[in-house]
Short mmCIF file of C-alpha atoms in Angstrom, two decimals:
data_model
loop_
_atom_site.label_atom_id
_atom_site.label_comp_id
_atom_site.label_asym_id
_atom_site.label_seq_id
_atom_site.Cartn_x
_atom_site.Cartn_y
_atom_site.Cartn_z
CA MET A 41 7.96 42.19 120.58
CA LYS A 42 9.27 41.74 117.02
CA LYS A 43 11.89 39.30 118.28
CA MET A 44 9.20 37.32 120.08
CA MET A 45 7.08 37.23 116.91
CA LYS A 46 10.07 36.04 114.86
CA MET A 47 10.83 33.37 117.44
CA PHE A 48 7.18 32.31 117.45
CA GLY A 49 7.26 32.14 113.64
CA LEU A 50 10.40 30.00 113.71
CA VAL A 51 8.86 27.68 116.26
CA LEU A 52 5.68 27.41 114.15
CA VAL A 53 7.71 26.62 111.02
CA ALA A 54 9.75 24.07 112.94
CA VAL A 55 6.61 22.39 114.26
CA THR A 56 5.10 22.36 110.77
CA LEU A 57 8.23 20.86 109.22
CA SER A 58 8.47 18.33 112.02
CA THR A 59 4.88 17.29 111.40
CA MET A 60 5.51 17.00 107.68
CA VAL A 61 8.57 14.84 108.22
CA ALA A 62 6.72 12.66 110.69
CA THR A 63 3.85 12.00 108.32
CA ALA A 64 5.86 11.66 105.10
CA ALA A 65 6.09 8.17 103.66
CA SER A 66 9.49 6.49 103.61
CA THR A 67 10.75 4.87 100.40
CA SER A 68 12.23 1.38 100.26
CA LYS A 69 13.67 -0.11 97.08
CA TRP A 70 13.20 -3.75 96.19
CA GLN A 71 16.43 -5.46 95.14
CA GLY A 72 15.50 -9.14 95.49
CA ASP A 73 19.07 -10.21 96.18
CA VAL A 74 18.28 -13.07 98.57
CA SER A 75 14.84 -14.52 97.86
CA THR A 76 11.28 -13.73 96.83
CA SER A 77 10.20 -13.06 100.42
CA TRP A 78 8.61 -9.66 100.90
CA VAL A 79 9.35 -9.70 104.64
CA ASN A 80 13.07 -10.51 104.31
CA GLY A 81 14.82 -7.22 105.00
CA GLN A 82 17.87 -8.30 102.99
CA ASN A 83 15.81 -7.98 99.82
CA TRP A 84 15.28 -4.27 100.43
CA ASN A 85 17.40 -1.16 100.28
CA GLY A 86 15.77 0.44 103.29
CA ASP A 87 13.37 -0.96 105.84
CA MET A 88 10.90 -3.64 104.84
CA PRO A 89 7.88 -1.52 103.85
CA ASP A 90 4.95 -1.81 106.22
CA GLY A 91 2.53 1.06 106.69
CA ASP A 92 3.63 4.55 105.62
CA PHE A 93 6.01 3.31 102.94
CA VAL A 94 6.53 3.54 99.21
CA ALA A 95 7.70 0.26 97.64
CA LYS A 96 9.87 1.38 94.73
CA PHE A 97 11.24 -0.58 91.79
CA ASP A 98 14.07 1.25 90.05
CA ASP A 99 17.50 0.51 88.56
CA GLU A 100 18.51 -1.37 91.72
CA PHE A 101 16.13 -4.14 90.63
CA ILE A 102 18.47 -5.81 88.16
CA LEU A 103 18.03 -8.62 85.65
CA ASP A 104 17.50 -12.09 87.15
CA ALA A 105 16.87 -10.67 90.63
CA HIS A 106 14.05 -12.33 92.57
CA GLN A 107 10.51 -11.04 92.01
CA PRO A 108 8.67 -10.27 95.28
CA ALA A 109 6.01 -12.54 96.78
CA ILE A 110 3.66 -11.70 99.65
CA GLY A 111 2.30 -14.73 101.46
CA THR A 112 1.19 -16.03 104.81
CA GLN A 113 4.45 -14.96 106.41
CA ALA A 114 2.91 -11.48 106.50
CA ASP A 115 -0.12 -11.72 108.81
CA ASN A 116 -2.08 -8.98 107.08
CA GLY A 117 -0.18 -9.01 103.82
CA ALA A 118 1.61 -5.83 102.77
CA VAL A 119 0.28 -2.44 103.84
CA LEU A 120 1.64 0.35 101.63
CA GLU A 121 1.10 3.94 100.71
CA GLN A 122 2.22 3.39 97.14
CA ILE A 123 3.79 1.03 94.60
CA ARG A 124 6.13 2.99 92.34
CA VAL A 125 7.82 1.70 89.19
CA THR A 126 10.47 3.78 87.44
CA ASN A 127 13.40 2.20 85.59
CA PRO A 128 14.03 -1.39 86.71
CA ALA A 129 16.04 -3.68 84.44
CA GLN A 130 13.14 -6.11 84.10
CA ASP A 131 9.36 -6.15 84.25
CA VAL A 132 7.99 -6.27 87.79
CA THR A 133 5.74 -9.12 88.96
CA ILE A 134 4.39 -9.00 92.52
CA THR A 135 2.75 -12.22 93.69
CA ALA A 136 0.09 -12.08 96.40
CA ASP A 137 -0.22 -15.69 97.52
CA ASP A 138 -3.44 -16.92 99.07
CA GLY A 139 -3.16 -16.70 102.86
CA ALA A 140 -4.77 -19.05 105.35
CA GLY A 141 -8.08 -17.67 106.55
CA GLY A 142 -7.73 -14.73 104.21
CA THR A 143 -5.21 -13.02 106.49
CA GLY A 144 -2.14 -13.17 104.29
CA GLY A 145 -1.50 -12.67 100.61
CA ALA A 146 -2.98 -9.19 100.43
CA ILE A 147 -1.58 -5.96 99.02
CA ASN A 148 -3.30 -3.13 100.88
CA LEU A 149 -2.89 0.33 99.36
CA ASP A 150 -3.66 3.40 101.45
CA ARG A 151 -2.19 5.98 98.97
CA LEU A 152 0.06 8.94 99.67
CA GLY A 153 -1.37 11.89 101.53
CA GLY A 154 -1.65 15.20 99.73
CA THR A 155 -3.96 17.57 97.93
CA THR A 156 -2.75 17.16 94.33
CA ALA A 157 -3.48 14.21 92.07
CA SER A 158 0.21 13.23 91.93
CA SER A 159 0.36 13.06 95.72
CA LYS A 160 -2.69 10.77 95.89
CA ARG A 161 -1.28 7.93 93.79
CA SER A 162 -1.45 4.43 95.17
CA ILE A 163 0.18 3.07 91.99
CA ASP A 164 2.63 5.40 90.29
CA MET A 165 3.91 4.39 86.85
CA SER A 166 4.23 7.92 85.53
CA ALA A 167 7.96 7.38 84.90
CA ALA A 168 7.85 3.62 84.34
CA SER A 169 9.99 2.03 81.66
CA LYS A 170 8.74 -1.51 82.39
CA ASN A 171 5.45 -3.30 83.03
CA LEU A 172 3.92 -4.09 86.41
CA THR A 173 1.89 -7.27 86.98
CA ILE A 174 0.19 -8.15 90.27
CA VAL A 175 -0.80 -11.82 90.40
CA GLY A 176 -1.64 -14.67 92.75
CA GLY A 177 -4.44 -16.26 94.71
CA GLY A 178 -4.54 -13.36 97.17
CA LYS A 179 -6.04 -9.91 96.72
CA LEU A 180 -5.27 -6.30 95.86
CA VAL A 181 -7.13 -3.90 98.17
CA GLU A 182 -7.66 -0.17 97.69
CA ARG A 183 -8.37 0.97 101.24
CA ASN A 184 -10.31 4.03 102.31
CA ASN A 185 -8.34 4.70 105.48
CA ASP A 186 -6.82 8.11 104.80
CA ALA A 187 -8.82 9.58 101.93
CA ASN A 188 -11.47 8.52 99.47
CA SER A 189 -9.63 9.39 96.24
CA HIS A 190 -6.94 7.04 94.96
CA TYR A 191 -5.05 7.43 91.67
CA TRP A 192 -3.29 5.00 89.36
CA ALA A 193 -0.93 6.86 87.03
CA ILE A 194 -0.16 4.63 84.04
CA THR A 195 1.36 7.36 81.93
CA GLY A 196 4.96 6.24 81.45
CA SER A 197 6.15 3.47 79.13
CA GLY A 198 4.80 0.47 81.03
CA ASP A 199 1.44 -1.29 81.30
CA LEU A 200 -0.38 -2.52 84.42
CA THR A 201 -2.02 -5.94 84.79
CA VAL A 202 -3.95 -7.05 87.87
CA SER A 203 -4.54 -10.81 87.98
CA THR A 204 -5.04 -11.54 91.66
CA ALA A 205 -7.96 -13.74 92.67
CA ARG A 206 -9.73 -10.70 94.13
CA PHE A 207 -9.59 -6.95 93.57
CA VAL A 208 -11.25 -5.10 96.45
CA LEU A 209 -12.51 -1.52 96.49
CA GLU A 210 -13.71 -0.17 99.80
CA GLN A 211 -16.96 1.78 99.69
CA ASN A 212 -16.85 5.58 99.53
CA LEU A 213 -13.68 5.22 97.44
CA ASN A 214 -13.07 6.90 94.09
CA LEU A 215 -10.43 5.19 91.94
CA TYR A 216 -9.04 7.41 89.18
CA ILE A 217 -7.12 5.53 86.49
CA GLU A 218 -4.93 7.89 84.47
CA THR A 219 -3.61 6.51 81.17
CA ASP A 220 -1.65 7.75 78.19
CA THR A 221 -1.60 6.89 74.50
CA GLY A 222 -0.57 3.29 73.95
CA ARG A 223 -0.91 2.31 77.62
CA THR A 224 -3.15 -0.53 78.78
CA VAL A 225 -4.53 -1.35 82.21
CA THR A 226 -5.90 -4.90 82.37
CA ILE A 227 -7.94 -6.13 85.34
CA ASN A 228 -8.41 -9.89 85.10
CA SER A 229 -9.43 -10.20 88.75
CA ASN A 230 -12.96 -10.57 90.02
CA SER A 231 -13.65 -7.37 91.92
CA GLU A 232 -15.71 -6.74 95.00
CA GLU A 233 -16.86 -3.79 97.06
CA LEU A 234 -16.53 -3.85 100.84
CA SER A 235 -19.75 -2.86 102.57
CA GLY A 236 -20.26 -0.40 105.37
CA GLY A 237 -19.81 2.90 103.58
CA ALA A 238 -22.33 5.61 102.89
CA SER A 239 -21.81 5.39 99.13
CA ALA A 240 -20.59 2.90 96.55
CA ALA A 241 -17.13 2.77 95.02
CA ASP A 242 -16.60 4.63 91.73
CA VAL A 243 -14.05 4.06 88.94
CA PHE A 244 -12.99 6.86 86.58
CA LEU A 245 -10.84 6.40 83.46
CA SER A 246 -9.01 9.34 81.90
CA GLY A 247 -6.37 9.87 79.22
CA ASP A 248 -5.94 8.23 75.83
CA GLY A 249 -5.24 4.69 77.03
CA LEU A 250 -7.21 1.46 77.33
CA LEU A 251 -8.83 -0.25 80.33
CA VAL A 252 -9.62 -3.95 79.80
CA LEU A 253 -12.04 -5.56 82.26
CA ASN A 254 -11.84 -9.36 82.16
CA GLY A 255 -13.26 -10.17 85.59
CA THR A 256 -16.66 -9.97 87.24
CA ALA A 257 -17.19 -6.42 88.50
CA GLY A 258 -18.29 -5.97 92.09
CA TRP A 259 -18.27 -2.20 92.43
CA THR A 260 -21.75 -0.71 92.23
CA GLY A 261 -20.93 2.97 91.89
CA GLN A 262 -20.26 4.94 88.75
CA THR A 263 -17.94 3.77 85.97
CA LYS A 264 -16.90 6.78 83.90
CA ILE A 265 -15.10 6.84 80.55
CA GLY A 266 -13.36 10.18 80.00
CA ALA A 267 -12.51 11.95 76.75
CA GLY A 268 -10.16 9.89 74.58
CA SER A 269 -10.34 6.85 76.87
CA THR A 270 -11.43 3.35 75.90
CA ILE A 271 -12.92 0.59 78.06
CA GLN A 272 -13.01 -2.92 76.65
CA LEU A 273 -15.32 -5.47 78.28
CA GLY A 274 -14.02 -9.01 78.09
CA VAL A 275 -16.70 -11.00 79.94
CA SER A 276 -20.45 -10.81 80.40
CA GLN A 277 -20.18 -9.55 84.02
CA ALA A 278 -17.43 -6.99 83.40
CA LEU A 279 -19.78 -4.23 84.62
CA ASN A 280 -22.09 -4.59 87.60
CA THR A 281 -25.75 -4.24 86.64
CA LYS A 282 -26.15 -1.79 89.55
CA SER A 283 -23.34 0.41 88.26
CA ARG A 284 -24.00 3.60 86.32
CA LEU A 285 -21.92 3.78 83.11
CA ASN A 286 -21.08 7.39 82.28
CA MET A 287 -19.57 8.07 78.86
CA GLY A 288 -18.03 11.35 77.84
CA ASP A 289 -16.08 11.61 74.59
CA GLY A 290 -14.79 8.07 75.10
CA THR A 291 -15.14 4.62 73.55
CA LEU A 292 -16.83 1.50 74.91
CA LYS A 293 -15.92 -1.83 73.30
CA THR A 294 -18.51 -4.36 74.37
CA GLY A 295 -16.36 -7.35 73.33
CA GLY A 296 -17.46 -10.34 75.40
CA TYR A 297 -20.14 -8.42 77.35
CA ASP A 298 -23.61 -9.96 77.32
CA ASN A 299 -25.56 -8.38 80.15
CA ASP A 300 -27.74 -5.41 81.09
CA PHE A 301 -26.42 -1.99 82.01
CA GLY A 302 -27.71 -0.35 85.16
CA VAL A 303 -27.90 3.20 83.78
CA LEU A 304 -26.12 4.42 80.65
CA ASP A 305 -25.32 8.15 80.59
CA VAL A 306 -23.88 9.66 77.40
CA ASN A 307 -22.52 13.18 77.83
CA GLY A 308 -20.54 13.89 74.68
CA VAL A 309 -19.52 12.33 71.39
CA ALA A 310 -19.27 8.74 72.60
CA VAL A 311 -18.45 5.64 70.56
CA ILE A 312 -20.05 2.29 71.42
CA ASP A 313 -18.30 -0.48 69.50
CA LEU A 314 -20.60 -3.52 69.46
CA GLN A 315 -18.22 -5.70 67.46
CA SER A 316 -17.17 -8.86 69.28
CA PHE A 317 -13.57 -9.97 69.71
CA ASP A 318 -12.07 -11.27 66.48
CA HIS A 319 -10.36 -14.65 66.11
CA ILE A 320 -6.89 -13.33 66.95
CA GLN A 321 -8.05 -11.65 70.16
CA ASN A 322 -9.96 -14.80 71.11
CA TRP A 323 -6.84 -16.94 70.58
CA VAL A 324 -4.74 -14.68 72.82
CA ARG A 325 -7.37 -14.82 75.58
CA VAL A 326 -7.57 -18.63 75.27
CA CYS A 327 -3.79 -18.84 75.73
CA LYS A 328 -4.20 -16.83 78.94
CA GLY A 329 -6.94 -19.16 80.17
CA LEU A 330 -9.58 -16.43 80.10
CA GLU A 331 -12.14 -18.05 77.80
CA LYS A 332 -12.92 -21.00 75.56
CA ALA A 333 -11.80 -20.92 71.95
CA GLY A 334 -14.51 -19.86 69.54
CA THR A 335 -13.35 -22.66 67.24
CA ASP A 336 -11.84 -25.26 69.56
CA PHE A 337 -10.48 -28.63 68.45
CA ASP A 338 -13.84 -30.38 68.81
CA TYR A 339 -15.30 -27.94 66.32
CA GLY A 340 -12.20 -27.33 64.23
CA ALA A 341 -11.48 -31.04 63.64
CA ARG A 342 -14.93 -31.61 62.16
CA LEU A 343 -14.69 -28.46 60.06
CA THR A 344 -11.27 -29.52 58.74
CA GLU A 345 -12.62 -33.01 57.99
CA ILE A 346 -15.43 -31.54 55.88
CA CYS A 347 -12.98 -29.39 53.91
CA LEU A 348 -10.70 -32.36 53.21
CA LEU A 349 -13.63 -34.54 52.14
CA GLY A 350 -14.57 -31.79 49.71
CA ASN A 351 -11.18 -32.22 48.07
CA VAL A 352 -11.78 -35.98 47.79
CA ALA A 353 -15.21 -35.42 46.22
CA LYS A 354 -13.61 -33.12 43.69
CA ARG A 355 -10.97 -35.73 42.83
CA VAL A 356 -13.59 -38.42 42.11
CA ASN A 357 -15.96 -35.89 40.58
CA GLY A 358 -19.03 -37.14 42.37
CA LEU A 359 -21.06 -37.61 45.53
CA ILE A 360 -19.39 -39.41 48.43
CA ARG A 361 -20.91 -40.83 51.61
CA TRP A 362 -18.67 -40.63 54.67
CA ASP A 363 -18.60 -43.11 57.59
CA ALA A 364 -16.77 -41.00 60.18
CA GLU A 365 -16.55 -43.74 62.80
CA ASN A 366 -14.73 -46.14 60.46
CA MET A 367 -13.09 -43.39 58.39
CA ARG A 368 -14.29 -44.81 55.08
CA ILE A 369 -16.28 -43.69 52.08
CA THR A 370 -19.10 -46.19 51.64
CA ASN A 371 -20.35 -45.49 48.12
CA ASN A 372 -17.11 -45.14 46.17
CA GLU A 373 -14.30 -47.58 46.94
CA LYS A 374 -11.93 -45.78 44.59
CA ALA A 375 -12.24 -42.64 46.69
CA ASN A 376 -10.82 -44.42 49.76
CA GLN A 377 -7.35 -44.34 48.20
CA TYR A 378 -7.25 -40.64 49.09
CA ILE A 379 -8.18 -41.14 52.75
CA ASN A 380 -5.03 -42.77 54.12
CA THR A 381 -2.27 -41.99 51.69
CA GLY A 382 1.42 -42.32 52.39
CA TYR A 383 3.57 -39.29 53.05
CA ARG A 384 5.78 -37.89 50.35
CA GLU A 385 9.44 -38.77 50.48
CA GLY A 386 11.21 -36.88 53.25
CA TRP A 387 8.04 -36.29 55.27
CA SER A 388 6.79 -38.24 58.28
CA LEU A 389 4.45 -37.89 61.24
#
């Protein structure tokens, strides 16, 4: 009887292990030796990831290797359990090109299966030494196929930027963004929430890092700022007016936000920073094509002209009347000598 029980136990363990192996995600490493094509197997160490796979970027992704691009050659884009960045030799940029009819150019994340937070990560940068950027005219999709809790772990030494045309959260999905001191997650994409679920999608921010929202927000569930975390709003629609904003001991920087909140819950010592972006931040965002300069050339040229005319008025010690169209001073001919002067020796334009 004891032998039978032992044999039964061994069989049970074997079945359990077999099931675990069968459901475990395989890991493929991007090398980019041949081209940018995601579906070219020669670019991978391992099978081309499709389905229960982890796409990993480590030291096998060397300098000057091709960055991956997902386009119409993949009918439904890439379907992954997880994107993992550890120690590649260069920053990682994944391009999701716009696919015809919306079928290609998508990165679909199902997340790893498991019961702990670390086993539920759809983006794992907990050991990252480089940055990850996801760009293109396609979309990044957090799917609610296996479980409704997905985690982004941005706790290593790299930052995450999402700049696809669309960022999609399926309903009933909770997205937990874990950050660490000095880390930044930037979402430039316009986000949307797929319908059909019983509840709306929620986004939770934890850790001491920064989440920057520069796109129009489509999720209508809760947006929660945890203790030590900071959310910076870059545009007027960065939060959906139907979304509940829940603040613990975190910081909200309103920045470029100019809209109503749905419901604002404050449960702790929260900081709401109403100061707008300063000139330096505005200049950086202009360079990225995210907004118009607060003092663009149309405005700045006139302002500079006024300042220079002030110098001329000081030189002649009197009132001057300026004809901007003809670039002449009309009431003091002597003052015109300062309008179009020659350059000093050694200088030219």
